[in-house]
C-alpha cells in the first residue's frame, strides 16, 4: 500500500516550475515534429533521449512524455489540412478531417481533433493511475491463442470499412497481408520475398509504406492537378461564422459516446503489448461508422469520425504504460524508449517499481495530467499558425511536404532504401485509389499481418493442429464468435441495407 505522503510528495515534485517548463517544451516539440509528414513523436523521443542524461529522472521522463503526447495530436494537423498524415495512426483522422477542412472548416476540424485527443488521453491516464496493475495482469494473461482470436476480431472490424465492394475490400486486405510477409519468417527465422535486398530482412518499414501510400500518393495526385495554377491549398473564407471556427459545447457533448467508445478501444488495445495506436484508430472509426444512424456521411466531413480516431489513438499512450510500469514490458516503441530513459537513471520498471520508486511514479502521473492540460493550451494557441501556413499556394505546400516526407523516411529508416520503398508504395497507393481499392484496408492488414502470422503459428502449435481445441480457451472462443457476428453485420448486412435504402430513395 502506497503511503499518502509519498503520493502527495510525488505530485508536489511534478507541479514544480522546472518540471512544468520541461513538460511545456516537450509538448511543443512533439506537436511541431508530429506536424511534419514522415516524422513523429517516436523519432522525436529517440533524438531527445541523449539530452536527458543531465536531467533529474522526473524532469527527463516528464519531458519525453510531453513529446509523446504532443506528437499524438501533431500528427493530425497535416492529416486534416492537406490529407497528408504526419504519423500512420493519423491516417484515420484524414478520412473525415480533410473533407471537413475542404468545406472551409479547418480550424473546427483541428479543434475537434485536439479536444478528442486530450479527452481520450486523459481517460487512459485515469485508467493507468487507478487500475494499472490489475489491468496489466489481465492483459498479460492473454496468450497466443487469445491474441490470435483478437487479431481475427480486428480483421472482422475491417469489414466495416470495405464499403459497397466486398471483393475490392478483400483484395486490398489480402495484398496488405501479402506484403506483411516480406522479411524473416517469425516462426523459423528464414528470409522470404526479399529478392536479394538484405534491407528487407526486417520486413518492409511501416513508416515508408504508410507515408508512401497515404501521404505521398495524395501529394502526387494534388501536384498533378495543379497544372501551373497558383491557388491556396485550402480556401478559408475571410469572414467565417463563429460556428464554422469553433466547436460548441453542444457539438462536443454530442460526441461523448463516440469519444468514450474510442477511449475504451484505445485503452484496451494499448494495454496489450504490440497492438498499437494505428489499429485502435481504425477500429474505433469503423465501429463508430457502423453505429451511426447516418453512415453515408462518414468520409465526407463528419465530425464524429474525427472524434472517434483521435480519442482512440491518444488513449493508447497512457495504456501503453500499464504493462511497462507494472511488469516492465513495453507496449509500444514509445514505451520502449521510456524504459531506456528509466534505465539511464538507474530505475528498473517492474512489479517492485511502485514500492521502491513510488514518489517518482506518482510524480510521473502528475506530469502526465499536466501534459494533457499543456497539450490543450498549446494546441489551441497554435491552430491559427497552422491555418496561416496552409493558406500558401498548393505548389509550395505540397512540394515542401514531399521534401519533409523524403527527409523523415530517410531518417527513420536509416537510408535511401526506405525512400525508394516509399516512392514505390506511393505509386501503388495512387493506382489503388484510381481503381477504387481501399488503401486504408491495405494499411490495416499490413500493420497487423506480422503479428497475426506469429500468433497464428503459435496457436497452431499450442492446439497441436486441432482447431476444435479452442473450446478450452473461453476468451478466444468469445472473440471468435464476436468476429463471426461482426463480419456478417458489418461486411454483409449493413452494406446490403445501405444499398437497399439508397435504391429505395432513388425510386422515390
XYZ file of C-alpha atoms in Angstrom:
508
model
C 0.000 0.000 0.000
C 1.456 3.360 -1.053
C 1.684 5.932 1.720
C -0.438 9.043 1.083
C 2.545 11.234 1.947
C 4.514 9.615 -0.910
C 1.674 10.329 -3.343
C 1.471 13.960 -2.244
C 5.262 14.338 -2.401
C 5.311 12.902 -5.931
C 2.551 15.248 -7.092
C 4.387 18.142 -5.473
C 7.518 17.254 -7.435
C 5.513 17.105 -10.669
C 3.991 20.546 -10.315
C 7.281 22.331 -9.720
C 8.246 25.124 -12.111
C 11.166 23.143 -13.547
C 9.045 20.153 -14.490
C 6.323 22.424 -15.851
C 8.835 24.052 -18.204
C 10.105 20.666 -19.417
C 6.549 19.447 -19.988
C 5.729 22.587 -21.978
C 8.922 22.195 -24.031
C 8.156 18.519 -24.665
C 4.558 19.133 -25.757
C 5.563 21.997 -28.066
C 8.346 19.905 -29.615
C 6.005 16.924 -30.017
C 3.297 18.959 -31.756
C 5.830 20.515 -34.114
C 7.531 17.230 -35.020
C 4.201 15.397 -35.296
C 3.005 18.006 -37.768
C 5.912 17.257 -40.106
C 4.902 14.454 -42.509
C 7.113 11.400 -42.256
C 8.367 12.066 -38.732
C 6.535 11.581 -35.448
C 6.814 11.527 -31.652
C 8.839 8.291 -31.593
C 11.576 9.847 -33.714
C 11.496 12.973 -31.570
C 11.799 10.892 -28.385
C 14.717 8.922 -29.822
C 16.546 12.148 -30.648
C 15.709 13.744 -27.282
C 16.764 10.859 -25.001
C 20.538 11.649 -25.078
C 19.769 15.200 -23.912
C 18.018 13.876 -20.782
C 21.216 12.400 -19.317
C 21.914 15.520 -17.268
C 18.325 15.997 -16.050
C 16.674 14.730 -12.919
C 14.750 11.476 -13.541
C 11.308 13.056 -13.199
C 12.157 16.046 -15.414
C 13.648 13.753 -18.066
C 10.674 11.376 -18.153
C 8.151 14.232 -17.981
C 9.840 15.845 -20.996
C 9.658 12.609 -23.018
C 6.013 12.067 -22.025
C 5.258 15.611 -23.184
C 6.915 14.902 -26.545
C 4.828 11.752 -26.976
C 1.527 13.407 -26.058
C 2.160 16.463 -28.221
C 3.121 14.275 -31.165
C -0.152 12.334 -30.980
C -2.132 15.490 -31.719
C 0.527 16.963 -34.015
C 0.134 14.083 -36.466
C -3.492 15.071 -37.021
C -2.589 18.573 -38.245
C -1.283 17.726 -41.750
C -3.813 14.877 -41.990
C -6.635 17.394 -41.654
C -5.139 20.298 -43.568
C -3.509 18.619 -46.585
C -4.632 14.976 -46.314
C -1.028 14.020 -45.531
C -0.873 12.179 -42.173
C 2.060 13.195 -40.012
C 2.039 9.723 -38.423
C 0.496 6.393 -39.556
C -2.147 6.458 -36.819
C -3.339 9.886 -38.033
C -4.338 8.361 -41.379
C -7.770 7.518 -39.964
C -8.216 11.154 -38.891
C -7.761 12.277 -42.501
C -10.809 10.275 -43.613
C -13.203 12.903 -42.231
C -10.845 15.633 -41.042
C -9.659 16.639 -44.507
C -13.144 16.722 -46.121
C -14.245 18.957 -43.245
C -11.271 21.251 -43.900
C -12.139 21.329 -47.624
C -15.535 22.673 -46.630
C -13.795 25.740 -45.198
C -13.714 24.498 -41.594
C -10.085 23.531 -40.946
C -9.932 25.211 -37.521
C -13.108 23.443 -36.431
C -11.700 20.074 -37.557
C -8.405 20.639 -35.731
C -10.179 21.785 -32.565
C -12.308 18.658 -32.549
C -9.167 16.579 -33.054
C -7.475 18.406 -30.180
C -10.409 18.086 -27.785
C -10.894 14.403 -28.639
C -7.183 13.697 -28.308
C -6.993 15.281 -24.857
C -10.219 13.558 -23.770
C -9.048 10.095 -24.841
C -5.595 10.669 -23.392
C -6.981 11.838 -20.048
C -9.343 8.857 -19.862
C -6.438 6.499 -20.485
C -4.274 8.233 -17.887
C -7.018 7.914 -15.267
C -7.258 4.188 -16.008
C -3.462 3.937 -15.738
C -3.412 5.695 -12.375
C -6.296 3.749 -10.838
C -6.081 0.187 -12.147
C -2.677 -0.133 -13.802
C -1.508 -3.269 -12.010
C -4.739 -5.357 -12.272
C -5.299 -4.422 -15.928
C -1.713 -5.267 -16.842
C -2.084 -8.703 -15.258
C -5.273 -9.336 -17.264
C -3.610 -8.183 -20.487
C -0.607 -10.440 -19.957
C -2.838 -13.449 -19.305
C -3.840 -13.263 -22.957
C -1.675 -15.952 -24.517
C -1.055 -16.642 -28.219
C -4.476 -18.280 -28.687
C -6.336 -15.278 -27.275
C -4.098 -12.855 -29.192
C -4.789 -14.715 -32.450
C -8.527 -14.541 -31.783
C -8.187 -10.816 -31.064
C -6.400 -10.328 -34.394
C -9.195 -12.178 -36.217
C -11.717 -9.967 -34.439
C -9.735 -6.887 -35.544
C -9.868 -8.099 -39.156
C -13.618 -8.581 -38.843
C -13.958 -4.956 -37.804
C -12.202 -4.007 -41.047
C -15.318 -5.314 -42.798
C -16.961 -2.074 -41.711
C -14.520 -0.127 -43.901
C -14.973 -2.251 -47.021
C -17.963 -0.263 -48.277
C -20.010 -1.306 -51.285
C -17.419 -3.564 -52.966
C -16.711 -6.601 -50.797
C -14.408 -8.102 -53.444
C -12.223 -4.990 -53.737
C -12.026 -4.708 -49.966
C -10.932 -8.324 -49.613
C -8.346 -7.913 -52.382
C -6.882 -4.876 -50.572
C -6.732 -6.836 -47.301
C -5.050 -9.832 -48.963
C -2.483 -7.533 -50.590
C -1.727 -5.995 -47.218
C -1.211 -9.428 -45.653
C 0.974 -10.481 -48.587
C 3.346 -7.518 -48.262
C 3.482 -8.095 -44.488
C 5.094 -11.476 -45.259
C 8.229 -9.819 -46.655
C 11.237 -10.449 -44.402
C 12.096 -13.132 -41.865
C 9.599 -15.860 -41.087
C 8.556 -15.132 -37.463
C 8.464 -18.852 -36.621
C 11.625 -20.229 -38.252
C 13.639 -17.062 -38.930
C 14.178 -17.869 -42.599
C 14.154 -14.977 -45.106
C 11.456 -14.819 -47.760
C 10.367 -12.498 -50.557
C 13.429 -10.289 -50.121
C 14.795 -10.741 -53.687
C 18.415 -10.232 -52.664
C 17.775 -6.950 -50.789
C 19.131 -7.541 -47.301
C 17.428 -4.347 -46.139
C 14.168 -6.316 -46.341
C 15.236 -8.911 -43.757
C 13.292 -6.980 -41.120
C 10.341 -6.540 -43.464
C 9.032 -3.503 -45.278
C 9.292 -0.453 -42.973
C 5.842 0.630 -41.802
C 6.775 4.309 -41.928
C 7.830 4.121 -45.585
C 4.763 2.100 -46.629
C 2.223 4.179 -44.699
C 3.670 7.578 -45.600
C 4.073 6.498 -49.227
C 0.543 5.211 -49.717
C -1.284 7.739 -47.577
C 0.757 10.919 -47.903
C 2.991 10.865 -50.988
C 0.279 9.328 -53.174
C -2.002 12.225 -52.222
C 0.793 14.723 -52.853
C 1.349 13.276 -56.331
C -2.366 13.484 -57.068
C -2.628 17.079 -55.893
C 0.550 18.199 -57.695
C -0.692 16.581 -60.913
C -3.930 18.547 -60.659
C -2.257 21.909 -60.099
C -1.188 22.255 -63.761
C 0.571 25.576 -63.238
C -2.284 27.178 -61.291
C -1.441 29.157 -58.177
C -4.122 28.793 -55.531
C -4.255 28.169 -51.776
C -4.162 24.594 -50.532
C -7.458 25.113 -48.723
C -9.820 28.005 -49.326
C -10.629 29.569 -45.983
C -13.297 32.300 -46.125
C -12.053 35.613 -44.787
C -15.227 36.084 -42.785
C -16.313 32.869 -41.162
C -19.271 32.383 -38.917
C -18.384 31.524 -35.348
C -19.922 28.054 -35.672
C -17.527 27.246 -38.548
C -14.449 28.080 -36.485
C -15.345 26.755 -33.052
C -16.551 23.504 -31.569
C -19.519 24.365 -29.388
C -20.222 22.588 -26.135
C -23.299 21.029 -27.763
C -21.145 19.601 -30.595
C -18.542 18.313 -28.167
C -21.205 16.760 -25.934
C -22.895 15.128 -28.921
C -19.641 13.213 -29.498
C -19.403 11.965 -25.913
C -20.333 8.358 -26.695
C -18.046 8.364 -29.733
C -15.102 9.608 -27.664
C -15.903 7.191 -24.845
C -16.009 4.283 -27.303
C -12.706 5.387 -28.833
C -11.088 5.879 -25.433
C -12.170 2.411 -24.271
C -10.929 0.773 -27.501
C -7.616 2.646 -27.291
C -7.147 1.794 -23.611
C -7.904 -1.902 -24.051
C -5.676 -2.280 -27.114
C -2.946 -0.125 -25.596
C -2.772 -2.358 -22.517
C -1.966 -5.333 -24.765
C 1.687 -5.103 -25.888
C 2.234 -4.781 -29.628
C -1.231 -3.797 -30.911
C -0.585 -0.059 -31.322
C -2.494 3.160 -31.911
C -2.952 2.661 -35.671
C -5.175 -0.376 -35.149
C -7.061 1.394 -32.348
C -7.812 4.433 -34.530
C -9.163 2.420 -37.452
C -11.160 0.039 -35.234
C -12.750 2.995 -33.448
C -13.561 4.676 -36.775
C -15.137 1.523 -38.209
C -17.238 0.840 -35.112
C -18.405 4.467 -34.952
C -19.376 4.455 -38.609
C -21.420 1.301 -38.224
C -23.078 2.526 -35.024
C -24.102 5.798 -36.689
C -27.623 6.396 -37.995
C -26.029 8.202 -40.959
C -23.026 6.048 -42.010
C -23.123 7.544 -45.511
C -21.916 10.888 -44.101
C -18.594 9.395 -42.976
C -15.717 10.209 -45.284
C -17.457 13.457 -46.240
C -16.577 15.609 -43.252
C -18.428 14.056 -40.301
C -17.031 15.469 -37.076
C -17.825 12.180 -35.316
C -15.175 10.474 -37.459
C -12.508 12.893 -36.210
C -13.598 12.370 -32.593
C -13.527 8.575 -32.962
C -9.994 8.307 -34.306
C -8.257 10.916 -32.173
C -9.793 9.723 -28.894
C -8.705 6.158 -29.677
C -5.117 6.713 -30.850
C -4.393 9.109 -27.978
C -5.855 6.718 -25.381
C -3.244 4.152 -26.377
C -0.432 6.286 -24.961
C -1.430 6.063 -21.298
C -2.475 2.416 -21.598
C 0.938 1.506 -23.088
C 2.461 2.401 -19.717
C 0.293 -0.118 -17.843
C 2.394 -3.195 -18.676
C 5.559 -1.071 -18.616
C 5.155 0.225 -15.048
C 3.523 -2.859 -13.553
C 5.583 -5.584 -15.255
C 8.454 -3.874 -17.069
C 7.142 -4.873 -20.513
C 6.801 -2.054 -23.078
C 3.545 -1.938 -25.017
C 4.913 0.122 -27.901
C 8.081 1.642 -29.352
C 7.429 4.838 -27.408
C 7.105 2.855 -24.178
C 10.325 1.018 -25.003
C 12.087 4.367 -25.348
C 10.720 5.368 -21.945
C 12.216 2.170 -20.498
C 15.613 3.236 -21.828
C 15.135 6.619 -20.151
C 14.280 4.873 -16.862
C 17.382 2.694 -17.094
C 19.606 5.668 -17.923
C 18.707 6.994 -14.487
C 19.139 3.645 -12.756
C 15.449 2.774 -12.448
C 14.161 -0.710 -13.329
C 10.457 -0.828 -14.310
C 8.606 -3.837 -12.967
C 6.481 -5.177 -10.108
C 8.660 -3.564 -7.417
C 8.629 -0.119 -9.023
C 5.643 1.207 -7.049
C 7.229 0.045 -3.806
C 10.769 1.260 -4.482
C 10.074 4.397 -6.569
C 6.551 5.358 -5.500
C 7.339 9.066 -5.294
C 8.769 9.108 -8.831
C 5.811 7.175 -10.275
C 3.202 9.478 -8.780
C 5.295 12.410 -9.912
C 5.106 10.897 -13.412
C 1.321 10.578 -13.101
C 1.091 14.247 -12.115
C 3.314 15.225 -15.059
C 1.085 13.247 -17.434
C -2.049 15.075 -16.319
C -0.187 18.374 -16.570
C 0.952 17.444 -20.095
C -2.681 16.891 -21.100
C -3.550 20.419 -19.995
C -0.497 21.880 -21.772
C -1.392 19.908 -24.895
C -4.811 21.560 -24.885
C -3.486 25.084 -24.263
C -0.542 24.937 -26.677
C -2.696 23.239 -29.307
C -5.322 25.970 -29.061
C -2.693 28.668 -29.385
C -1.014 27.107 -32.439
C -4.086 26.376 -34.579
C -4.161 29.762 -36.269
C -0.457 29.436 -37.099
C -1.058 26.183 -38.971
C -4.009 27.608 -40.906
C -1.849 30.581 -41.957
C 0.893 28.261 -43.179
C -1.580 26.135 -45.098
C -3.018 29.156 -46.911
C 0.182 29.268 -49.006
C -0.032 28.153 -52.671
C -0.574 24.428 -53.273
C 2.637 24.087 -55.268
C 4.690 25.402 -52.330
C 2.850 23.459 -49.613
C 2.876 20.076 -51.345
C 6.430 20.411 -52.649
C 7.575 21.200 -49.106
C 5.508 18.306 -47.736
C 7.143 15.938 -50.239
C 10.615 17.057 -49.139
C 9.634 16.538 -45.498
C 8.272 13.062 -46.278
C 11.502 12.097 -48.018
C 13.619 13.507 -45.183
C 11.503 11.910 -42.464
C 11.503 8.470 -44.080
C 15.250 8.705 -44.829
C 15.985 9.399 -41.161
C 13.505 6.893 -39.701
C 14.531 4.005 -41.978
C 18.244 4.784 -41.953
C 18.927 5.319 -45.632
C 17.845 5.857 -49.207
C 16.335 2.359 -49.461
C 13.420 3.444 -47.266
C 12.795 6.402 -49.582
C 12.714 4.045 -52.582
C 10.167 1.839 -50.791
C 8.091 4.923 -50.007
C 8.031 6.013 -53.665
C 7.087 2.514 -54.884
C 4.160 2.343 -52.476
C 3.196 5.916 -53.343
C 2.662 4.807 -56.946
C 0.803 1.741 -55.720
C -1.406 3.862 -53.473
C -2.137 6.248 -56.340
C -3.211 3.349 -58.577
C -5.306 1.724 -55.847
C -7.183 4.973 -55.280
C -7.621 5.410 -59.019
C -9.262 1.982 -59.407
C -11.318 2.095 -56.205
C -9.317 -0.215 -53.931
C -9.153 0.819 -50.271
C -5.706 1.985 -49.193
C -6.971 2.148 -45.604
C -7.795 -1.569 -45.534
C -4.399 -2.357 -47.093
C -2.574 -0.410 -44.356
C -4.518 -2.055 -41.520
C -3.905 -5.549 -42.927
C -0.215 -4.739 -43.492
C 0.146 -3.362 -39.963
C -1.467 -6.389 -38.305
C -0.051 -9.001 -40.715
C 3.186 -9.997 -38.968
C 1.543 -10.035 -35.528
C -1.308 -12.152 -36.879
C 1.062 -14.616 -38.556
C 3.150 -15.073 -35.407
C 0.128 -15.537 -33.149
C -1.471 -17.936 -35.672
C 1.623 -20.138 -35.901
C 1.928 -20.202 -32.099
C -1.764 -21.043 -31.790
C -1.488 -23.958 -34.201
C 1.435 -25.348 -32.188
C -0.419 -24.963 -28.892
C -3.601 -26.558 -30.276
C -1.499 -29.266 -31.992
C -3.346 -28.576 -35.230
C -6.761 -29.340 -33.684
C -8.830 -26.182 -34.188
C -11.704 -27.616 -32.147
C -9.441 -27.456 -29.078
C -10.131 -23.731 -28.997
C -13.222 -24.561 -26.880
C -10.813 -24.911 -23.953
C -9.973 -21.201 -24.300
C -13.203 -19.345 -23.419
C -11.834 -15.843 -24.053
C -10.577 -16.807 -27.508
C -13.856 -18.589 -28.285
C -15.854 -15.498 -27.310
C -13.675 -13.286 -29.526
C -14.114 -15.661 -32.487
C -17.897 -15.637 -32.036
C -17.820 -11.827 -31.982
C -15.720 -11.896 -35.151
C -18.314 -14.039 -36.937
C -21.171 -11.776 -35.857
C -19.333 -8.559 -36.752
C -18.233 -9.924 -40.146
C -21.830 -10.714 -41.053
C -23.224 -7.491 -39.621
C -20.556 -5.034 -40.784
C -19.426 -6.666 -44.004
C -22.644 -8.119 -45.411
C -25.804 -6.956 -43.658
C -25.017 -3.241 -43.205
C -23.737 -2.583 -46.777
C -26.686 -4.510 -48.223
C -29.108 -2.479 -46.112
C -27.386 0.771 -47.145
C -27.643 -0.135 -50.836
C -31.307 -1.036 -50.432
C -32.054 2.285 -48.718
C -30.202 4.162 -51.481
C -32.171 2.316 -54.160
C -35.489 2.992 -52.405
C -34.721 6.697 -52.009
C -33.803 6.994 -55.696
C -37.115 5.372 -56.657
C -38.974 7.875 -54.504
